[in-house]
């Protein structure tokens, strides 16, 4: 398993040079806390914790997995200690309000910390990660009493949280939720039903686990309009803030999964468990979706996390492993063969990983600034601003989540491929990265769900293509602004063409959808991938422009090669990966008929 | 885990309707044995064995894996009994000469049997599969004495064989082989060295294991010209054909792998083990490559095997799982939601799997006829014919192996995706298919090795593009012949354009390579994938033409829907998957500079 090394040079390049986080933080009401020294301390501290505590537990956690016995879950050896250190470091409260014991820093720092943690050990990171959905929900919709009861413990990390949505018969289609909530005389509810796939649903890391549960009141309307939200703690909190009586929610089993084995995925049986309504009756799904974008961007991070880790594993191997000679002549003449990094096709795989990891990181770090602004609007109570940024983020979210997790899979697979047959052997750890990465396109909405959200809801329904027009206008403005930049000149033409094509494709599908409703679905994933490749191109262009400006200004005297590498990888991206847009473009415009006309019973004649 | 059902309708469609195996067999010297009744018996018998014996052991074998203790390997529960049934059924000798106890049937029947077995249980199938390389080598290069000693047992299956090539420091680059062979006074050799990744290198299924080992004589020239081949039996055969003394080859351990866990992958330590030279001194690599094409096509089968199995798993789930409503209106109005097979994007995934499995099968069944002809040339001793067909197969091989295994991975991943989060859970068995499939692009030459073999050796070096000109001429002739076929009309134009493009790309790279040697490698995988997509298009066009002819002739009265489905899937392939060629075409023609100019030490500034 590659030992994780935090890519601080790249993180700082994005924060300081590309996106000017320092200026950005000054625009936030809580930005003054995020001074350069604090940021540095956080980056270095997180890097240290991730490299030295979390990374060594990544492979051992996979080997050992979680164990379930008598309703209890034992996390792998060392996880409890690592979690305790996480709590002691105050990492959970980084971006949560000071009034609850947090540090009140902007949300983006939390995301950057999560990226490091997730790359070092994704399975571990899911335990504190799931608490965030719970905390966000309580902060936004909880009563003062609920906030005071739960937030301090959650922010400290001594309690953790979950989101209980999925049931055996439904995941995406939450209108089918059956879990029942019976009102009691004392204002509480008795919750009964079975929830599955509950990450961090049961474990031994915290004193208490606070479940946010989707359930239905007896008289609730059918479908999504009859769903309410409940807080169901594993242990009922006592008046003095301790843990009291055990609630009747029990872990029935944990899943045996392909990967992220150190993360416990629980089946939870609610058997008349005491629950507390949070938010309005029958408005539970709406509340749940308030932080959907933030949660999904958290999952998008997994794409770059596994691309990065797989790259960190493949790069040294490619430099060490000797095999054959480069076609253009010996590169290591004194050795028995050339290191495989001298073979163009191996470089193609490494550069693809690098382009995905670093380009995807840029996309995420840009979105993180929007998340900051959104959170800030909440803090200052500006609902209009909140919705403005939520809309903006809402356009990015399905692209980031859907596209980056698909590319993360590809990158993880390349990392194995660089190792040849050794990539298939567990001890190298490269295959674990692919297994861990594989969940990312499935949970928090599959790629298909993201794709439909993008084209159906965000592009066509809510904006009739305006979001794409606005976004491409921004790209074109960027191209115009840097028209004289000698590196951008090549890229600008490609970007301009692609912006036009993106709009054309949008209009074509919008028009076709009038008569061919299914085209929205049949085109969706190709549309998502097309959008992702164009967006990623824009972020590579941005990085290349900054790098070239730094080189020209002589700013990068100490590390000019860093900037040169950025430009070369941007080149690679434009020449080698961006052409994939054309296959997607050609495929998506075809009518849905070819997909829809085969009757289900004729998909096979043999079984 | 989906229970395997042999796709006999599709197999018969290819054998009887598309490729006229009956006429083909009449051209072979051993073809008279392969009469329709025999073929039917083999198909039905293999299907029965695969569905009822091998398929149920697929998931249990993955769960249990192989166990190593004191130099011995225990295969999972039931594997020995299943193997005994395999031996009793005479399955190993299907295509091996009657003089050694085989049934002397054409090689293609063996391949078709292997496809069924491999789809039902790939890990199991590797045990008898590896024997084939061993048998082919002994048949072709062994002395009469060697043949008589080993072949009857290997053909019966009571002994098995291996190919020992890889060492810790080298896989692809066999010139680095270090294993030594010291000549002894009695004409034998003492073999010493370590071989790794030896599939079926140690197990409990057979009485003896016959290793074919690459090693070097003391005075051998360095590199690939100093490698000889040796037979190293686990137990020295006795004069009367029994097993004698234990040889000093020991299994040091078995690998822990991502998948195919029921297949033992051994580290073998040869410690002065007795070996017998086979073939000429220092010509071992040449001998090893004689059956490379056949072996690689055997691996190409894995692409379609896992595409097929994953499809067999995903299809029923897509019909049963209810989620959301189709965009074009309710399809299951009485149900709480529509079955997900009514969503266009789910269909896109299923049809992609089907297009890969059935289209790939057609490619393989066509190549199997060439393999028949090649084997027949050997039987009748016609070296020129052997080389002619070997060359022809040599062009197909890297495409089949490289392209189909990559697509097999994609199909296996789609199968998981159709299941949503459930796809990640072991009990469904869908994730095992992806894990098992993942090895296919790594062993028997990685995708990169296949790609370089295709463009470097087969297309540029040996034929200066003639193989592509010839092959595309064949496709164009086909288009001309069926110009009036109403289904082909649409496809013909696409195929014609792509044939022209394939030739143009070949010439462009050939010319560019004069100054830019690395372009052969930098373009290679894109070139391989482009070639594969065009070839697969041709095989879908062939299937659609036959299907439409059958429909017009009223031949398919009982199952017209089978033929209609073939045409619809061909449509899907042309509209949805074939456009990917354009991304590959655009990427490959770029100079290699973008890949080569970044110095190895500048790939990262953080680690």
mmCIF file of C-alpha atoms in Angstrom, chain B residues 319-593:
data_model
loop_
_atom_site.group_PDB
_atom_site.id
_atom_site.type_symbol
_atom_site.label_atom_id
_atom_site.label_comp_id
_atom_site.label_asym_id
_atom_site.label_seq_id
_atom_site.Cartn_x
_atom_site.Cartn_y
_atom_site.Cartn_z
ATOM 1 C CA UNK B 319 -36.499 -6.477 -14.369
ATOM 2 C CA UNK B 320 -37.351 -6.915 -10.694
ATOM 3 C CA UNK B 321 -36.069 -3.811 -8.938
ATOM 4 C CA UNK B 322 -38.684 -1.071 -8.804
ATOM 5 C CA UNK B 323 -37.503 2.517 -8.663
ATOM 6 C CA UNK B 324 -38.934 5.801 -9.920
ATOM 7 C CA UNK B 325 -41.023 6.234 -13.055
ATOM 8 C CA UNK B 326 -39.799 6.141 -16.649
ATOM 9 C CA UNK B 327 -39.583 9.619 -18.154
ATOM 10 C CA UNK B 328 -42.002 8.684 -20.916
ATOM 11 C CA UNK B 329 -44.723 7.635 -18.476
ATOM 12 C CA UNK B 330 -45.558 4.750 -16.150
ATOM 13 C CA UNK B 331 -44.554 1.363 -17.435
ATOM 14 C CA UNK B 332 -45.717 -0.711 -14.471
ATOM 15 C CA UNK B 333 -48.754 1.372 -13.466
ATOM 16 C CA UNK B 334 -49.946 -1.165 -10.896
ATOM 17 C CA UNK B 335 -46.657 -1.197 -9.099
ATOM 18 C CA UNK B 336 -45.241 1.297 -6.626
ATOM 19 C CA UNK B 337 -42.653 2.242 -9.256
ATOM 20 C CA UNK B 338 -41.365 1.065 -12.633
ATOM 21 C CA UNK B 339 -38.849 -1.716 -12.966
ATOM 22 C CA UNK B 340 -35.513 -0.061 -13.596
ATOM 23 C CA UNK B 341 -35.191 -1.786 -16.965
ATOM 24 C CA UNK B 342 -37.597 0.894 -18.186
ATOM 25 C CA UNK B 343 -35.068 3.652 -17.551
ATOM 26 C CA UNK B 344 -33.077 4.499 -20.650
ATOM 27 C CA UNK B 345 -29.812 4.801 -18.786
ATOM 28 C CA UNK B 346 -30.166 1.344 -17.225
ATOM 29 C CA UNK B 347 -30.856 -0.003 -20.710
ATOM 30 C CA UNK B 348 -27.728 1.733 -21.942
ATOM 31 C CA UNK B 349 -25.705 -0.284 -19.439
ATOM 32 C CA UNK B 350 -27.454 -3.583 -20.152
ATOM 33 C CA UNK B 351 -27.185 -3.134 -23.902
ATOM 34 C CA UNK B 352 -23.526 -2.242 -23.573
ATOM 35 C CA UNK B 353 -22.966 -5.508 -21.724
ATOM 36 C CA UNK B 354 -24.942 -7.439 -24.315
ATOM 37 C CA UNK B 355 -23.147 -5.771 -27.214
ATOM 38 C CA UNK B 356 -19.794 -6.678 -25.689
ATOM 39 C CA UNK B 357 -20.703 -10.249 -24.729
ATOM 40 C CA UNK B 358 -22.396 -11.232 -27.973
ATOM 41 C CA UNK B 359 -20.254 -9.140 -30.304
ATOM 42 C CA UNK B 360 -17.097 -10.344 -28.607
ATOM 43 C CA UNK B 361 -18.323 -13.909 -28.839
ATOM 44 C CA UNK B 362 -18.704 -13.495 -32.585
ATOM 45 C CA UNK B 363 -15.123 -12.204 -32.803
ATOM 46 C CA UNK B 364 -13.859 -15.192 -30.831
ATOM 47 C CA UNK B 365 -15.868 -17.762 -32.772
ATOM 48 C CA UNK B 366 -14.484 -16.382 -35.985
ATOM 49 C CA UNK B 367 -10.923 -16.503 -34.649
ATOM 50 C CA UNK B 368 -11.579 -20.062 -33.473
ATOM 51 C CA UNK B 369 -11.995 -21.104 -37.088
ATOM 52 C CA UNK B 370 -8.572 -19.697 -37.878
ATOM 53 C CA UNK B 371 -7.176 -21.564 -34.879
ATOM 54 C CA UNK B 372 -8.729 -24.729 -36.310
ATOM 55 C CA UNK B 373 -7.034 -24.170 -39.622
ATOM 56 C CA UNK B 374 -3.746 -23.461 -37.936
ATOM 57 C CA UNK B 375 -3.976 -26.637 -35.875
ATOM 58 C CA UNK B 376 -4.980 -28.559 -38.969
ATOM 59 C CA UNK B 377 -1.913 -27.311 -40.825
ATOM 60 C CA UNK B 378 0.176 -28.718 -37.992
ATOM 61 C CA UNK B 379 -1.619 -32.050 -38.152
ATOM 62 C CA UNK B 380 -1.101 -32.406 -41.865
ATOM 63 C CA UNK B 381 2.406 -30.977 -41.562
ATOM 64 C CA UNK B 382 1.913 -27.971 -43.821
ATOM 65 C CA UNK B 383 4.293 -25.369 -42.362
ATOM 66 C CA UNK B 384 3.455 -22.692 -44.923
ATOM 67 C CA UNK B 385 -0.238 -22.961 -44.182
ATOM 68 C CA UNK B 386 0.484 -22.926 -40.459
ATOM 69 C CA UNK B 387 2.369 -19.679 -40.828
ATOM 70 C CA UNK B 388 -0.277 -18.159 -43.046
ATOM 71 C CA UNK B 389 -2.980 -18.753 -40.480
ATOM 72 C CA UNK B 390 -0.704 -17.911 -37.594
ATOM 73 C CA UNK B 391 -0.069 -14.539 -39.239
ATOM 74 C CA UNK B 392 -3.742 -13.984 -39.734
ATOM 75 C CA UNK B 393 -4.490 -14.943 -36.167
ATOM 76 C CA UNK B 394 -1.509 -12.847 -35.106
ATOM 77 C CA UNK B 395 -3.309 -9.729 -36.285
ATOM 78 C CA UNK B 396 -6.515 -10.641 -34.467
ATOM 79 C CA UNK B 397 -4.883 -11.803 -31.264
ATOM 80 C CA UNK B 398 -3.761 -8.513 -29.682
ATOM 81 C CA UNK B 399 -7.083 -6.924 -30.621
ATOM 82 C CA UNK B 400 -9.110 -9.756 -29.183
ATOM 83 C CA UNK B 401 -7.024 -10.053 -26.046
ATOM 84 C CA UNK B 402 -6.387 -6.349 -25.455
ATOM 85 C CA UNK B 403 -9.697 -4.891 -26.533
ATOM 86 C CA UNK B 404 -12.102 -7.563 -25.325
ATOM 87 C CA UNK B 405 -10.591 -7.803 -21.850
ATOM 88 C CA UNK B 406 -10.793 -4.016 -21.465
ATOM 89 C CA UNK B 407 -14.423 -4.117 -22.551
ATOM 90 C CA UNK B 408 -15.042 -7.098 -20.294
ATOM 91 C CA UNK B 409 -13.979 -4.933 -17.354
ATOM 92 C CA UNK B 410 -16.332 -2.206 -18.441
ATOM 93 C CA UNK B 411 -19.204 -4.664 -18.777
ATOM 94 C CA UNK B 412 -18.516 -6.161 -15.350
ATOM 95 C CA UNK B 413 -18.512 -2.684 -13.865
ATOM 96 C CA UNK B 414 -21.841 -1.856 -15.523
ATOM 97 C CA UNK B 415 -23.286 -5.015 -14.010
ATOM 98 C CA UNK B 416 -22.472 -3.704 -10.543
ATOM 99 C CA UNK B 417 -23.779 -0.284 -11.454
ATOM 100 C CA UNK B 418 -27.191 -1.654 -12.453
ATOM 101 C CA UNK B 419 -27.500 -2.954 -8.879
ATOM 102 C CA UNK B 420 -26.809 0.450 -7.360
ATOM 103 C CA UNK B 421 -25.409 0.139 -3.835
ATOM 104 C CA UNK B 422 -26.308 -3.553 -3.779
ATOM 105 C CA UNK B 423 -23.708 -4.119 -6.476
ATOM 106 C CA UNK B 424 -21.023 -3.393 -3.886
ATOM 107 C CA UNK B 425 -22.255 -6.099 -1.518
ATOM 108 C CA UNK B 426 -20.549 -9.460 -1.778
ATOM 109 C CA UNK B 427 -23.592 -11.679 -1.471
ATOM 110 C CA UNK B 428 -24.995 -10.555 -4.827
ATOM 111 C CA UNK B 429 -21.825 -11.755 -6.492
ATOM 112 C CA UNK B 430 -21.628 -8.858 -8.917
ATOM 113 C CA UNK B 431 -18.500 -7.386 -7.374
ATOM 114 C CA UNK B 432 -16.706 -10.735 -7.603
ATOM 115 C CA UNK B 433 -17.197 -10.655 -11.359
ATOM 116 C CA UNK B 434 -15.381 -7.333 -11.571
ATOM 117 C CA UNK B 435 -12.610 -8.562 -9.282
ATOM 118 C CA UNK B 436 -12.223 -11.744 -11.300
ATOM 119 C CA UNK B 437 -12.310 -9.814 -14.560
ATOM 120 C CA UNK B 438 -9.654 -7.339 -13.472
ATOM 121 C CA UNK B 439 -6.778 -9.800 -13.999
ATOM 122 C CA UNK B 440 -7.572 -10.205 -17.678
ATOM 123 C CA UNK B 441 -5.926 -6.975 -18.815
ATOM 124 C CA UNK B 442 -2.803 -7.814 -16.814
ATOM 125 C CA UNK B 443 -1.783 -11.394 -17.527
ATOM 126 C CA UNK B 444 -0.792 -13.000 -20.832
ATOM 127 C CA UNK B 445 0.602 -9.601 -21.791
ATOM 128 C CA UNK B 446 -0.948 -6.394 -20.460
ATOM 129 C CA UNK B 447 -3.141 -4.229 -22.651
ATOM 130 C CA UNK B 448 -0.070 -2.067 -23.309
ATOM 131 C CA UNK B 449 1.902 -5.109 -24.458
ATOM 132 C CA UNK B 450 -0.942 -6.203 -26.746
ATOM 133 C CA UNK B 451 -1.214 -2.696 -28.129
ATOM 134 C CA UNK B 452 2.487 -2.502 -28.936
ATOM 135 C CA UNK B 453 2.368 -5.987 -30.449
ATOM 136 C CA UNK B 454 -0.487 -4.861 -32.676
ATOM 137 C CA UNK B 455 0.774 -1.554 -33.952
ATOM 138 C CA UNK B 456 4.498 -2.147 -33.607
ATOM 139 C CA UNK B 457 4.942 -5.726 -34.723
ATOM 140 C CA UNK B 458 1.855 -6.795 -36.582
ATOM 141 C CA UNK B 459 0.874 -3.598 -38.359
ATOM 142 C CA UNK B 460 4.037 -1.568 -38.890
ATOM 143 C CA UNK B 461 7.101 -3.827 -38.709
ATOM 144 C CA UNK B 462 5.901 -7.005 -40.367
ATOM 145 C CA UNK B 463 3.442 -5.591 -42.830
ATOM 146 C CA UNK B 464 3.813 -1.822 -43.208
ATOM 147 C CA UNK B 465 0.097 -1.507 -42.745
ATOM 148 C CA UNK B 466 -0.844 -4.238 -45.210
ATOM 149 C CA UNK B 467 -2.758 -6.281 -42.590
ATOM 150 C CA UNK B 468 -5.036 -3.320 -42.043
ATOM 151 C CA UNK B 469 -5.430 -2.677 -45.763
ATOM 152 C CA UNK B 470 -6.325 -6.316 -46.302
ATOM 153 C CA UNK B 471 -8.683 -6.470 -43.405
ATOM 154 C CA UNK B 472 -10.505 -3.277 -44.260
ATOM 155 C CA UNK B 473 -10.752 -4.473 -47.865
ATOM 156 C CA UNK B 474 -12.564 -7.523 -46.533
ATOM 157 C CA UNK B 475 -14.961 -5.298 -44.578
ATOM 158 C CA UNK B 476 -15.606 -3.124 -47.623
ATOM 159 C CA UNK B 477 -16.266 -6.192 -49.743
ATOM 160 C CA UNK B 478 -18.764 -7.302 -47.147
ATOM 161 C CA UNK B 479 -20.451 -3.895 -47.268
ATOM 162 C CA UNK B 480 -20.610 -4.057 -51.042
ATOM 163 C CA UNK B 481 -22.044 -7.544 -50.992
ATOM 164 C CA UNK B 482 -24.858 -6.484 -48.701
ATOM 165 C CA UNK B 483 -25.396 -2.988 -50.042
ATOM 166 C CA UNK B 484 -29.075 -3.705 -50.625
ATOM 167 C CA UNK B 485 -29.708 -5.056 -47.171
ATOM 168 C CA UNK B 486 -31.953 -2.479 -45.572
ATOM 169 C CA UNK B 487 -30.426 -2.849 -42.119
ATOM 170 C CA UNK B 488 -26.876 -2.760 -43.323
ATOM 171 C CA UNK B 489 -27.424 0.358 -45.384
ATOM 172 C CA UNK B 490 -27.097 2.594 -42.330
ATOM 173 C CA UNK B 491 -24.112 0.711 -41.009
ATOM 174 C CA UNK B 492 -22.302 0.458 -44.310
ATOM 175 C CA UNK B 493 -21.541 4.133 -44.494
ATOM 176 C CA UNK B 494 -20.142 4.190 -40.951
ATOM 177 C CA UNK B 495 -18.064 1.128 -41.622
ATOM 178 C CA UNK B 496 -16.738 2.509 -44.868
ATOM 179 C CA UNK B 497 -15.674 5.759 -43.268
ATOM 180 C CA UNK B 498 -14.039 3.932 -40.389
ATOM 181 C CA UNK B 499 -12.116 1.627 -42.713
ATOM 182 C CA UNK B 500 -10.724 4.644 -44.498
ATOM 183 C CA UNK B 501 -9.906 6.277 -41.183
ATOM 184 C CA UNK B 502 -8.192 3.135 -39.884
ATOM 185 C CA UNK B 503 -5.882 3.131 -42.902
ATOM 186 C CA UNK B 504 -5.246 6.846 -42.672
ATOM 187 C CA UNK B 505 -4.372 6.604 -39.008
ATOM 188 C CA UNK B 506 -2.027 3.721 -39.733
ATOM 189 C CA UNK B 507 -0.211 5.685 -42.410
ATOM 190 C CA UNK B 508 -0.052 8.830 -40.295
ATOM 191 C CA UNK B 509 1.525 6.972 -37.415
ATOM 192 C CA UNK B 510 3.856 5.073 -39.720
ATOM 193 C CA UNK B 511 5.093 8.336 -41.227
ATOM 194 C CA UNK B 512 5.284 10.123 -37.895
ATOM 195 C CA UNK B 513 7.252 7.215 -36.421
ATOM 196 C CA UNK B 514 10.167 7.917 -38.771
ATOM 197 C CA UNK B 515 11.051 10.943 -36.704
ATOM 198 C CA UNK B 516 9.084 10.237 -33.562
ATOM 199 C CA UNK B 517 9.863 6.663 -32.509
ATOM 200 C CA UNK B 518 7.923 6.942 -29.256
ATOM 201 C CA UNK B 519 4.678 7.668 -31.082
ATOM 202 C CA UNK B 520 4.336 3.950 -31.717
ATOM 203 C CA UNK B 521 3.976 3.482 -27.969
ATOM 204 C CA UNK B 522 2.116 6.705 -27.229
ATOM 205 C CA UNK B 523 -0.489 5.911 -29.901
ATOM 206 C CA UNK B 524 -0.623 2.196 -29.193
ATOM 207 C CA UNK B 525 -3.522 1.738 -26.793
ATOM 208 C CA UNK B 526 -5.707 4.281 -28.581
ATOM 209 C CA UNK B 527 -4.885 2.477 -31.819
ATOM 210 C CA UNK B 528 -5.751 -0.880 -30.272
ATOM 211 C CA UNK B 529 -9.078 0.397 -28.982
ATOM 212 C CA UNK B 530 -9.913 2.086 -32.282
ATOM 213 C CA UNK B 531 -9.138 -1.156 -34.126
ATOM 214 C CA UNK B 532 -11.206 -3.148 -31.678
ATOM 215 C CA UNK B 533 -14.263 -0.932 -32.002
ATOM 216 C CA UNK B 534 -14.131 -1.102 -35.812
ATOM 217 C CA UNK B 535 -13.666 -4.857 -35.761
ATOM 218 C CA UNK B 536 -16.527 -5.307 -33.315
ATOM 219 C CA UNK B 537 -18.677 -3.125 -35.562
ATOM 220 C CA UNK B 538 -17.942 -5.457 -38.450
ATOM 221 C CA UNK B 539 -19.012 -8.462 -36.401
ATOM 222 C CA UNK B 540 -22.207 -6.757 -35.324
ATOM 223 C CA UNK B 541 -22.920 -5.872 -38.930
ATOM 224 C CA UNK B 542 -22.421 -9.518 -39.901
ATOM 225 C CA UNK B 543 -24.827 -10.683 -37.224
ATOM 226 C CA UNK B 544 -27.418 -8.072 -38.225
ATOM 227 C CA UNK B 545 -27.197 -9.068 -41.882
ATOM 228 C CA UNK B 546 -27.747 -12.734 -41.110
ATOM 229 C CA UNK B 547 -30.583 -11.885 -38.739
ATOM 230 C CA UNK B 548 -32.309 -9.731 -41.323
ATOM 231 C CA UNK B 549 -31.901 -12.389 -44.000
ATOM 232 C CA UNK B 550 -33.460 -14.932 -41.677
ATOM 233 C CA UNK B 551 -36.348 -12.617 -40.950
ATOM 234 C CA UNK B 552 -36.973 -11.940 -44.611
ATOM 235 C CA UNK B 553 -36.765 -15.603 -45.489
ATOM 236 C CA UNK B 554 -39.247 -16.317 -42.714
ATOM 237 C CA UNK B 555 -36.715 -18.760 -41.227
ATOM 238 C CA UNK B 556 -37.126 -17.440 -37.766
ATOM 239 C CA UNK B 557 -40.842 -17.941 -37.459
ATOM 240 C CA UNK B 558 -40.592 -19.487 -34.032
ATOM 241 C CA UNK B 559 -38.188 -16.882 -32.705
ATOM 242 C CA UNK B 560 -38.339 -13.793 -34.886
ATOM 243 C CA UNK B 561 -37.682 -11.742 -31.772
ATOM 244 C CA UNK B 562 -34.220 -13.242 -31.439
ATOM 245 C CA UNK B 563 -33.285 -11.884 -34.856
ATOM 246 C CA UNK B 564 -34.960 -8.551 -34.231
ATOM 247 C CA UNK B 565 -32.991 -8.225 -31.009
ATOM 248 C CA UNK B 566 -29.757 -8.856 -32.899
ATOM 249 C CA UNK B 567 -30.569 -6.001 -35.251
ATOM 250 C CA UNK B 568 -31.506 -3.683 -32.391
ATOM 251 C CA UNK B 569 -28.314 -4.404 -30.501
ATOM 252 C CA UNK B 570 -26.316 -3.806 -33.675
ATOM 253 C CA UNK B 571 -28.127 -0.478 -33.970
ATOM 254 C CA UNK B 572 -27.251 0.310 -30.393
ATOM 255 C CA UNK B 573 -23.630 -0.587 -30.942
ATOM 256 C CA UNK B 574 -23.309 1.641 -33.990
ATOM 257 C CA UNK B 575 -25.078 4.593 -32.397
ATOM 258 C CA UNK B 576 -23.787 4.410 -28.871
ATOM 259 C CA UNK B 577 -20.447 2.650 -28.615
ATOM 260 C CA UNK B 578 -18.819 3.035 -32.011
ATOM 261 C CA UNK B 579 -18.557 6.858 -31.669
ATOM 262 C CA UNK B 580 -15.842 6.256 -29.093
ATOM 263 C CA UNK B 581 -13.502 5.623 -32.012
ATOM 264 C CA UNK B 582 -13.343 9.358 -32.595
ATOM 265 C CA UNK B 583 -11.848 10.170 -29.213
ATOM 266 C CA UNK B 584 -9.197 7.515 -29.771
ATOM 267 C CA UNK B 585 -8.481 8.718 -33.302
ATOM 268 C CA UNK B 586 -8.036 12.295 -32.203
ATOM 269 C CA UNK B 587 -5.803 11.371 -29.269
ATOM 270 C CA UNK B 588 -3.444 8.974 -31.003
ATOM 271 C CA UNK B 589 -2.233 11.219 -33.808
ATOM 272 C CA UNK B 590 -0.691 13.760 -31.466
ATOM 273 C CA UNK B 591 3.093 13.602 -31.279
ATOM 274 C CA UNK B 592 4.553 11.676 -28.364
ATOM 275 C CA UNK B 593 6.250 14.832 -27.099
#
